[in-house]
CSV table of C-alpha atoms and ligand atoms in Angstrom, one decimal:
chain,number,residue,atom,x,y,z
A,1,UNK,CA,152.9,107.2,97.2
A,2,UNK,CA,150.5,111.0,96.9
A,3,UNK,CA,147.5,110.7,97.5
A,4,UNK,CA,145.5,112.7,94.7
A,5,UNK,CA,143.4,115.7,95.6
A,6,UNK,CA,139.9,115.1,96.4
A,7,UNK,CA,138.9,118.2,98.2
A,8,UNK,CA,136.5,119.2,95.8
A,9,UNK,CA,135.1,115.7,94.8
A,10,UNK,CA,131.2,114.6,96.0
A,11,UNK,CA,131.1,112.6,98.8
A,12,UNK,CA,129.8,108.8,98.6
A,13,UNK,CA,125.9,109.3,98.1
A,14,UNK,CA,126.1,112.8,97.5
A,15,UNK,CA,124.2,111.9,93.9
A,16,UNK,CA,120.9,111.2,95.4
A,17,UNK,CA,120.5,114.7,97.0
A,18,UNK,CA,119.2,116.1,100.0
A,19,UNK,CA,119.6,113.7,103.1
A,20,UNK,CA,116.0,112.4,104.9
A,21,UNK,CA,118.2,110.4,107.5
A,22,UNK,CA,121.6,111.1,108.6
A,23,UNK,CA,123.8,109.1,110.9
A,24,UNK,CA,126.9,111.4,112.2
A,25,UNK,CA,129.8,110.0,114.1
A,26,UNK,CA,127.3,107.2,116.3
A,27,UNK,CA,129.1,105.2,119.3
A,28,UNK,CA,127.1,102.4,120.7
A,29,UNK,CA,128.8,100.5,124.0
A,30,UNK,CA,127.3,97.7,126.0
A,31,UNK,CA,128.2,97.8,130.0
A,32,UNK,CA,128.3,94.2,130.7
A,33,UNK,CA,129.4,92.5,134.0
A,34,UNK,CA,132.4,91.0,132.1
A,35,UNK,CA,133.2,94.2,130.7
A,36,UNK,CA,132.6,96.7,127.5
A,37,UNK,CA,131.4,95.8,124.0
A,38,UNK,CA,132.1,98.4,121.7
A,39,UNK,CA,129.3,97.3,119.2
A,40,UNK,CA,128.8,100.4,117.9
A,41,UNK,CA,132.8,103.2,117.0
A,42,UNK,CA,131.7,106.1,114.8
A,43,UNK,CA,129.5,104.8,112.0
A,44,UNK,CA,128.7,107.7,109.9
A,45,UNK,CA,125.8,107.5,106.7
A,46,UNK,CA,123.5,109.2,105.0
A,47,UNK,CA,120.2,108.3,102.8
A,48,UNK,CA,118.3,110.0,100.4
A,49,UNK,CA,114.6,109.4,99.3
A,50,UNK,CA,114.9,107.3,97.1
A,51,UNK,CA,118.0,105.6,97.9
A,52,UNK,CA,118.6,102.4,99.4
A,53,UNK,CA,121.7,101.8,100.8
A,54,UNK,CA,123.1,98.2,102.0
A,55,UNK,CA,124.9,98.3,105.1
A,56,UNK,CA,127.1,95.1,104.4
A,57,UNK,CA,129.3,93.1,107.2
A,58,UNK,CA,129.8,89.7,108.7
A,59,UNK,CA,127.6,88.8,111.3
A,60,UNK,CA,129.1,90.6,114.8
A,61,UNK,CA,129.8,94.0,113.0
A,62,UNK,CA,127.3,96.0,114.8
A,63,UNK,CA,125.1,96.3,111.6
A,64,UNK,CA,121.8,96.0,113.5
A,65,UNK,CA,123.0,97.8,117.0
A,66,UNK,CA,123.4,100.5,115.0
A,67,UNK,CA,119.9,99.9,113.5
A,68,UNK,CA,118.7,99.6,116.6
A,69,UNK,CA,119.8,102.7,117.8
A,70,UNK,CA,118.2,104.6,115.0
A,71,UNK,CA,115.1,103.3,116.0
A,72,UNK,CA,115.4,104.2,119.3
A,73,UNK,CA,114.9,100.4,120.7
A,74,UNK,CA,118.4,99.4,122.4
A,75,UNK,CA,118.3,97.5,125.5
A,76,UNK,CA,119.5,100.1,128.1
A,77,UNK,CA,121.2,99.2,130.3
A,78,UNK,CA,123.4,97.3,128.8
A,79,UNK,CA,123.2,99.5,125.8
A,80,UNK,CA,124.5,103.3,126.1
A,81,UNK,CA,124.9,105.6,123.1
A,82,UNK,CA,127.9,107.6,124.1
A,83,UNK,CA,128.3,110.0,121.3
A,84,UNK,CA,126.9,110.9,118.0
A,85,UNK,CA,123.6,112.3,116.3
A,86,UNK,CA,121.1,110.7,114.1
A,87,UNK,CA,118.9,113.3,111.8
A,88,UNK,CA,115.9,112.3,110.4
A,89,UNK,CA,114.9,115.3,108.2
A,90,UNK,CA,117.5,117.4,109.9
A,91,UNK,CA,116.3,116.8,113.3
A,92,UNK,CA,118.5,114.7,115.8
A,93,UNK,CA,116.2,112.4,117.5
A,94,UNK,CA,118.7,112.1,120.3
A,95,UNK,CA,118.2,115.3,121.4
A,96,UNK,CA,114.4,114.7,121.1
A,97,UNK,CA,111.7,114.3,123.8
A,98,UNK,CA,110.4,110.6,124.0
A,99,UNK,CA,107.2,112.2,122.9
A,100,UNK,CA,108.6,113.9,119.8
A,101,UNK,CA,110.6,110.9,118.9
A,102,UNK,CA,107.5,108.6,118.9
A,103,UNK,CA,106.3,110.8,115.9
A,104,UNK,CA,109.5,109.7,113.9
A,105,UNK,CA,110.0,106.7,114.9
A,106,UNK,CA,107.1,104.2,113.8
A,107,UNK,CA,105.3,107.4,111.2
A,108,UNK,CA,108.9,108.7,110.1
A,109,UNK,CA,111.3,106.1,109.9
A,110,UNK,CA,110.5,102.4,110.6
A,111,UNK,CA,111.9,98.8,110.5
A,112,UNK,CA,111.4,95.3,109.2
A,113,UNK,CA,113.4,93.2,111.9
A,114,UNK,CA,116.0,90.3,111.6
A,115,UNK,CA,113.7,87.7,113.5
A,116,UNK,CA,110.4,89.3,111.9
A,117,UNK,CA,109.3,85.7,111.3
A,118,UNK,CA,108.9,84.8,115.2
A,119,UNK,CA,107.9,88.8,116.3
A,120,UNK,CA,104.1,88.4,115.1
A,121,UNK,CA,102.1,87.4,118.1
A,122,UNK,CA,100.4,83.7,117.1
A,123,UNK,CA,97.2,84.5,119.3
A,124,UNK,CA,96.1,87.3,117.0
A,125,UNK,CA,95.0,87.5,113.3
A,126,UNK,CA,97.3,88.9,110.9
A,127,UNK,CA,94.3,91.2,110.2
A,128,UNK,CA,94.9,92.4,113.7
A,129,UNK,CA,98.1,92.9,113.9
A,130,UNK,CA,98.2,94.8,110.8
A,131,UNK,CA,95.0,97.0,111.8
A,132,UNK,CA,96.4,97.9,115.3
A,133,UNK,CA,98.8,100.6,113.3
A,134,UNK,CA,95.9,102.1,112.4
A,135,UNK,CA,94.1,101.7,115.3
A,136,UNK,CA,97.3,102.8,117.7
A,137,UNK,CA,98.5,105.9,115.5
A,138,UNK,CA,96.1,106.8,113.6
A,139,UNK,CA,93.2,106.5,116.1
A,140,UNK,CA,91.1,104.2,113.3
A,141,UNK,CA,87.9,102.1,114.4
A,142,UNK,CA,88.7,98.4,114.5
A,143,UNK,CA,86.2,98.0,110.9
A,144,UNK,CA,87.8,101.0,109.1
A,145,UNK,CA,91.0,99.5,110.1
A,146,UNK,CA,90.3,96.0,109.1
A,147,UNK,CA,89.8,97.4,106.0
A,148,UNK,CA,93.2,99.4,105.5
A,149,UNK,CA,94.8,95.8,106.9
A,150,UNK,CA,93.2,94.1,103.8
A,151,UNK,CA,94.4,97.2,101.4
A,152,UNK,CA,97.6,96.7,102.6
A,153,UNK,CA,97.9,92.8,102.1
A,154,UNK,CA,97.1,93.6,98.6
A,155,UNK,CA,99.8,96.0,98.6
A,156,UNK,CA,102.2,93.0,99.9
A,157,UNK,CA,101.1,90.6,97.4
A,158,UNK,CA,99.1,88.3,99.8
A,159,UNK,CA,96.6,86.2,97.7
A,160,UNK,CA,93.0,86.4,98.5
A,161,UNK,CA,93.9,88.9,101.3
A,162,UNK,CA,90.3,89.5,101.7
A,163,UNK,CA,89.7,86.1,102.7
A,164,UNK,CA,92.7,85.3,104.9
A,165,UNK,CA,92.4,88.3,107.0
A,166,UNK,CA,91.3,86.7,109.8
A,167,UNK,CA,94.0,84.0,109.4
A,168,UNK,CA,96.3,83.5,112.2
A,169,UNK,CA,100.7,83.4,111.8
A,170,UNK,CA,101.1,80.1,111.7
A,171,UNK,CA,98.6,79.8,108.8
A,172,UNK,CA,100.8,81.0,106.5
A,173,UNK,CA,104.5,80.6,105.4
A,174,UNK,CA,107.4,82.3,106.3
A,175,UNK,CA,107.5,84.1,102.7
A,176,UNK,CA,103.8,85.4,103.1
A,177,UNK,CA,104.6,86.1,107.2
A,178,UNK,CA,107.5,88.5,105.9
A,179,UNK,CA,105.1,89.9,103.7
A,180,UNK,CA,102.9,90.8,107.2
A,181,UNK,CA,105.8,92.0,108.3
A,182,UNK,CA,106.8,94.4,105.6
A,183,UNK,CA,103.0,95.2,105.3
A,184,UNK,CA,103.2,96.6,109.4
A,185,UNK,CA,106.0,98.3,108.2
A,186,UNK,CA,105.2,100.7,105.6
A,187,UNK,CA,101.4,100.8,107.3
A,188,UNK,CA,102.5,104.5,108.1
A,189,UNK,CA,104.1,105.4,104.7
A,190,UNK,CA,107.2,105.8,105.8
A,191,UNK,CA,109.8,107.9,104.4
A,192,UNK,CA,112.5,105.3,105.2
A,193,UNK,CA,112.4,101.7,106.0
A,194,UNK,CA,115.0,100.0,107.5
A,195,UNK,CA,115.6,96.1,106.5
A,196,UNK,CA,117.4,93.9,108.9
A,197,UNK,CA,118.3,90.7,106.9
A,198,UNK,CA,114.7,90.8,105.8
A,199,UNK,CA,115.2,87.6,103.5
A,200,UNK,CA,118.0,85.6,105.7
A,201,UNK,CA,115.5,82.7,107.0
A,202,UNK,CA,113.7,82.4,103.3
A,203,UNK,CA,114.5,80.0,100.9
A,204,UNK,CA,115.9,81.9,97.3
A,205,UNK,CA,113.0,81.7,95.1
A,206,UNK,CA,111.2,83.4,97.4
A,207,UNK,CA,114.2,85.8,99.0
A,208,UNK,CA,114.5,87.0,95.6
A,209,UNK,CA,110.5,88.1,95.5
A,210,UNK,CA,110.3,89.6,98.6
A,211,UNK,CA,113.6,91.8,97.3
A,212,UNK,CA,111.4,92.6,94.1
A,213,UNK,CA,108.3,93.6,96.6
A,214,UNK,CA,110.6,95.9,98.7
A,215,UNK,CA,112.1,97.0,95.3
A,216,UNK,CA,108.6,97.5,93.7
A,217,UNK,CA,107.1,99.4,96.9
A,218,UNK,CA,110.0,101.7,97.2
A,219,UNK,CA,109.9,102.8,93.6
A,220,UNK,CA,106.0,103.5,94.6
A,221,UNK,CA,106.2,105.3,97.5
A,222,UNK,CA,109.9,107.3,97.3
A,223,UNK,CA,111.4,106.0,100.6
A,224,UNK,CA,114.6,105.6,101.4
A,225,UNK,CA,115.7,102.2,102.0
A,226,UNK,CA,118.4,101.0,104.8
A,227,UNK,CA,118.6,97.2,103.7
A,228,UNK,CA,121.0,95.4,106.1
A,229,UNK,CA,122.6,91.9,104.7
A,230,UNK,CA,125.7,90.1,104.5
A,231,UNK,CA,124.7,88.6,101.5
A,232,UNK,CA,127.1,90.2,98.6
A,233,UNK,CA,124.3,89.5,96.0
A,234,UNK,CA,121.6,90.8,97.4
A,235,UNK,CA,123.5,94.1,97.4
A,236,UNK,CA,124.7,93.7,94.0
A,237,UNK,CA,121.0,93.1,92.7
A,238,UNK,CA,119.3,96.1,94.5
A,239,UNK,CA,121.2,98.1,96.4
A,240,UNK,CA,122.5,101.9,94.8
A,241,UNK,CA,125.2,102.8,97.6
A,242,UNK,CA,126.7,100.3,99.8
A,243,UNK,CA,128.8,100.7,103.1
A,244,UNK,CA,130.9,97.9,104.4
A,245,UNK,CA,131.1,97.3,108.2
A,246,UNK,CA,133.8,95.9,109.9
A,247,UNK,CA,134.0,96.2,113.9
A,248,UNK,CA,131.5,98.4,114.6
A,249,UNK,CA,132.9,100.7,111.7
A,250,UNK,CA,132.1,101.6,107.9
A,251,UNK,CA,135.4,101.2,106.2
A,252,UNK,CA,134.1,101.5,102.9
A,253,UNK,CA,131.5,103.4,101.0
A,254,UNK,CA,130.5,104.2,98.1
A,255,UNK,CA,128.3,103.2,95.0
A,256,UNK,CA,128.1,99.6,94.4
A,257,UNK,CA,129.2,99.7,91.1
A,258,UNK,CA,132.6,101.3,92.1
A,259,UNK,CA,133.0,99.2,95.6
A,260,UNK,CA,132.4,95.9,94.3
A,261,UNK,CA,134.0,96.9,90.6
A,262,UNK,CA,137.2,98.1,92.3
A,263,UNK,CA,137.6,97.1,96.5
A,264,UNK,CA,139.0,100.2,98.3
A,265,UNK,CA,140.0,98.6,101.4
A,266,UNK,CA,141.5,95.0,101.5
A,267,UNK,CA,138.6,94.1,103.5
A,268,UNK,CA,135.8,94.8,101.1
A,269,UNK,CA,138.2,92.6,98.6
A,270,UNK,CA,138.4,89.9,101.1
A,271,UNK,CA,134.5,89.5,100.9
A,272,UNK,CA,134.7,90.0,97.2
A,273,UNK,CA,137.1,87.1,96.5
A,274,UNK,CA,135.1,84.6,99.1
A,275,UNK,CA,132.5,84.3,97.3
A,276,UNK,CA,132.3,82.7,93.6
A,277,UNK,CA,132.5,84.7,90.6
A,278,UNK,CA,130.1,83.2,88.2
A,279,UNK,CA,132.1,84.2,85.4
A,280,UNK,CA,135.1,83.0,86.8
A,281,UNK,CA,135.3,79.5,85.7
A,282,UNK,CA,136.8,76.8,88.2
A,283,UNK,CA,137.1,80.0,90.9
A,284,UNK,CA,137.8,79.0,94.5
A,285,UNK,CA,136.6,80.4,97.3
A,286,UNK,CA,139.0,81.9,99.5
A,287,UNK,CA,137.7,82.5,102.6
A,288,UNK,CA,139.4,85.6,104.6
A,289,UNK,CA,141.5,84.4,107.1
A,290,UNK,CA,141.1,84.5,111.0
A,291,UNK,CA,138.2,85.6,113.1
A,292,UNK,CA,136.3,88.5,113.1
A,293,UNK,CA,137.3,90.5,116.2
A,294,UNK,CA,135.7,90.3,119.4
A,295,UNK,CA,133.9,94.0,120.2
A,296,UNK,CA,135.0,93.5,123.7
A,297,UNK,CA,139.0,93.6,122.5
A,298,UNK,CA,139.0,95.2,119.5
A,299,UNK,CA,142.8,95.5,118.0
A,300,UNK,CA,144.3,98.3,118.5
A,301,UNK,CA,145.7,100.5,115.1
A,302,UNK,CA,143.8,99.1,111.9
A,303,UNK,CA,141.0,96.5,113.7
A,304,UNK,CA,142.0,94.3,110.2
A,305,UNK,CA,145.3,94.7,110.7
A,306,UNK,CA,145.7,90.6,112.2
A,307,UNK,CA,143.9,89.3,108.8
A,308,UNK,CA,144.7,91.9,106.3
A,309,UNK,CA,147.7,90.7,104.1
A,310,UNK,CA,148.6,94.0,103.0
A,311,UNK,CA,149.2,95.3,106.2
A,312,UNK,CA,152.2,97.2,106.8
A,313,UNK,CA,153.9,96.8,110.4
A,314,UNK,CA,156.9,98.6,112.1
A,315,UNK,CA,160.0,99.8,109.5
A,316,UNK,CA,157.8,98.7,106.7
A,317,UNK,CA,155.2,101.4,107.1
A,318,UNK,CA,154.7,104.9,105.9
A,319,UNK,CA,155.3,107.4,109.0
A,320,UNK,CA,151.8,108.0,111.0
A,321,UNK,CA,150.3,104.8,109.2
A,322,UNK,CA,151.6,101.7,111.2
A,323,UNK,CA,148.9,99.1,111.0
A,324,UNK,CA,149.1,97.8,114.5
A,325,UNK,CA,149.3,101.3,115.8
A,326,UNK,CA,147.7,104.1,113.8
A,327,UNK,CA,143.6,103.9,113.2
A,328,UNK,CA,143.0,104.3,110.3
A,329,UNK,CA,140.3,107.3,109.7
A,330,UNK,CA,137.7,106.5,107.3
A,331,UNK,CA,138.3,109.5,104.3
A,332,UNK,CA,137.7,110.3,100.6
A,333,UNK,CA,139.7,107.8,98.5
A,334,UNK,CA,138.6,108.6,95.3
A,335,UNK,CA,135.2,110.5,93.7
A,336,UNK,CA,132.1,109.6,95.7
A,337,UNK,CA,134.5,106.9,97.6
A,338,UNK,CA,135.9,106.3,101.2
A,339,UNK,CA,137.9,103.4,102.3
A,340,UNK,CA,139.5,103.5,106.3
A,341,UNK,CA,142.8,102.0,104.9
A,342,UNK,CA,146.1,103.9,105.4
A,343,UNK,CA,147.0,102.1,101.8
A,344,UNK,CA,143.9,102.1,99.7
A,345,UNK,CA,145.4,104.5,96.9
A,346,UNK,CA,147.2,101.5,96.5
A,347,UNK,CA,144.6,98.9,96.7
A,348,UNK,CA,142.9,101.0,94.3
A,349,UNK,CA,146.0,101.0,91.9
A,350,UNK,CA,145.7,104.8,91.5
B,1,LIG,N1,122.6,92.8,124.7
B,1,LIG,C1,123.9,92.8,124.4
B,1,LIG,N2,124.9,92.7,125.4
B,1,LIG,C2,126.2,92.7,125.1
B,1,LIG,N3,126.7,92.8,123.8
B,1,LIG,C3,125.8,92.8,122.8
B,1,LIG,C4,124.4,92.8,123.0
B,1,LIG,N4,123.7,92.9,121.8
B,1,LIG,C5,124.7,92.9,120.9
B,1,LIG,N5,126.0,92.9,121.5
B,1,LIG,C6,127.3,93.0,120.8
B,1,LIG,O1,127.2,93.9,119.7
B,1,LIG,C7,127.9,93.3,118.6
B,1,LIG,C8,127.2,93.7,117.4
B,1,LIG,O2,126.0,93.0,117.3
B,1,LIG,P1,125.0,93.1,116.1
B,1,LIG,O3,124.8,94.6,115.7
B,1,LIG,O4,123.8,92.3,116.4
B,1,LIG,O5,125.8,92.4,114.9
B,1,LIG,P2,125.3,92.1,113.4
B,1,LIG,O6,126.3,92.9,112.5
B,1,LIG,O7,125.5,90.7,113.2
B,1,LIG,O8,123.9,92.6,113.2
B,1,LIG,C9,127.9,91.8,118.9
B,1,LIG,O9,129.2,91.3,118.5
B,1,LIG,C10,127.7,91.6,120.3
B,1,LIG,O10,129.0,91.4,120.9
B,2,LIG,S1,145.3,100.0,107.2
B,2,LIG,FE1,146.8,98.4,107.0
B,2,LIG,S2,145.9,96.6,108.1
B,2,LIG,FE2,144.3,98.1,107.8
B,2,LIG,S3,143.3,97.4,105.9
B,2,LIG,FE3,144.8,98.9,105.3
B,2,LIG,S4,146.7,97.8,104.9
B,2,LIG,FE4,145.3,96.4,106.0
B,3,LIG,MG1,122.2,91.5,112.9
């Protein structure tokens, strides 16, 4: 089968315009005793204002290693970022003095953490967790910053924040906690927020209104908007762009309309058909078969290739695009679209 010619068609995201944070070709290893985990193989993104893009995958993908790299808050050693760039505003922070980087990170970019719920400290007020961003970067007296705290957990939707400022964690639930959280995270109005499974440990009613609160102070404030899940609907509900991780790598990206409307790499439909369709009546769910890989031996060729049941092996394949043998490279599939399959034109059905 030809594949059509793309070479003048956008690039997934490219509709948003200019890029505040760009991720370009990132490698993340970890040196362990028992060898290397390579959590992290070449992920590549970017993000607009405006934008939020879900980075989806199945939990062991390297979704929030990579996060954690853009932050800046790896544990190292084990954790070594062998190659790449990541641009905020056209900068690369990794070239960038701890000092300069501070600025970003925190002011510039900042994060909402997969464990928020157990990172507030239980001996201090919310109050005072919230006012010690103003107090540490903004150089704020402990009343003036009181003050912003309570602004802010108006901001967040916390009832009666006046009157529960002083309140301590474990005072409140793990709905209103998040909303501390999210509240300590766009303190510093920044100009993109990354969300690491921010509703996993929440019950749905009120998963689905801390989405709306992220949703609601985005559309207020312009920031782009990293949200990390594995959870297809929360992507389907408020995400614009979506990339799909597998090992350590994006193997699919695009709008979500156009992923989830039409899967690009046999992967992304996997995840699409193991989960049930509401509309489709009596629809089972088919879990994708097999394990996902183990970073410290990931297979060699297509890292799918032992699940994927399109995969093509020895005579079978198309010269230079043996499953077990040839990686894949992740590359424009169609408009605005790239897939790492060596067979997604026909995935597609182009
Ligand atoms: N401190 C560590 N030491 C060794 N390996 C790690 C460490 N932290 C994470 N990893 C590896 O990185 C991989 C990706 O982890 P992570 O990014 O947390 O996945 P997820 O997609 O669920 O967020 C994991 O499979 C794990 O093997
Ligand atoms: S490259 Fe081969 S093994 Fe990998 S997803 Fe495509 S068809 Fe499946
Ligand atoms: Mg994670």
């Amino acid at each position: 089968m030809t594949r059509p010619d793309l070479s003048t068609s956008p690039v997934p995201g490219a509709a948003f315009g200019t890029p505040v944070l760009e991720v370009d070709d990132l490698h993340v290893e970890f040196r362990t005793r028992s060898g290397v985990v390579n959590a992290v193989n070449g992920i590549s993104y970017s993000l607009a204002e405006g934008e939020t893009l879900a980075v989806l995958g199945e939990s062991g993908s390297g979704k929030s290693v990579s996060a954690q790299a853009i932050m800046g808050i790896l544990d190292s050693p084990p954790a070594v970022i062998t190659g790449g760039g990541i641009y905020f505003q056209g900068e690369d922070l990794l070239k960038q003095s701890p000092e300069e980087q501070r600025k970003v990170r925190g002011p510039g970019i900042s994060m909402i953490f997969q464990d928020a719920l157990s990172s507030l400290n239980p001996v201090y007020s919310v109050g005072y967790q919230i006012g010690e961003m103003f107090r540490a970067h903004r150089g704020m007296s402990k009343r003036d910053a009181k003050k912003h705290a309570i602004e802010l957990m108006d901001r967040v939707r916390i009832p009666a924040a006046a009157s529960r400022v002083d309140d301590y964690p474990h005072q409140f639930s793990g709905g209103m906690r998040q909303r501390v959280m999210i509240a300590m995270a766009i303190a510093l109005d920044p100009r993109v927020l990354i969300a690491d499974e921010p509703t996993t440990a929440l019950d749905v009613t009120v998963q689905a209104q801390v989405m709306d609160l992220l949703k609601d102070l985005q559309r207020d404030t312009g920031m782009g908007l990293v949200l990390i899940t594995h959870d297809l609907g929360v992507v389907n509900e408020v995400a614009d762009n979506v990339a799909v991780m597998y090992a350590g790598r994006i193997v699919e990206r695009g709008t979500v309309d156009d992923v989830f409307g039409n899967p690009a790499h046999p992967y992304t439909d996997g995840l699409m058909s193991s989960v049930p369709q509401v509309e489709a009546k009596g629809g089972r769910l088919q879990p994708i078969v097999g394990q996902p890989p183990n970073l410290a031996a990931i297979p060699s060729g297509c890292p799918f290739h032992p699940r994927c049941s399109r995969r093509r092996l020895g005579a079978a394949a198309a010269p230079g695009r043996e499953c077990a043998t040839d990686v894949p490279p992740l590359r424009l599939v169609a408009p605005g679209r790239e897939a790492a399959c060596h067979y997604s034109e026909e995935v597609l059905g182009v």
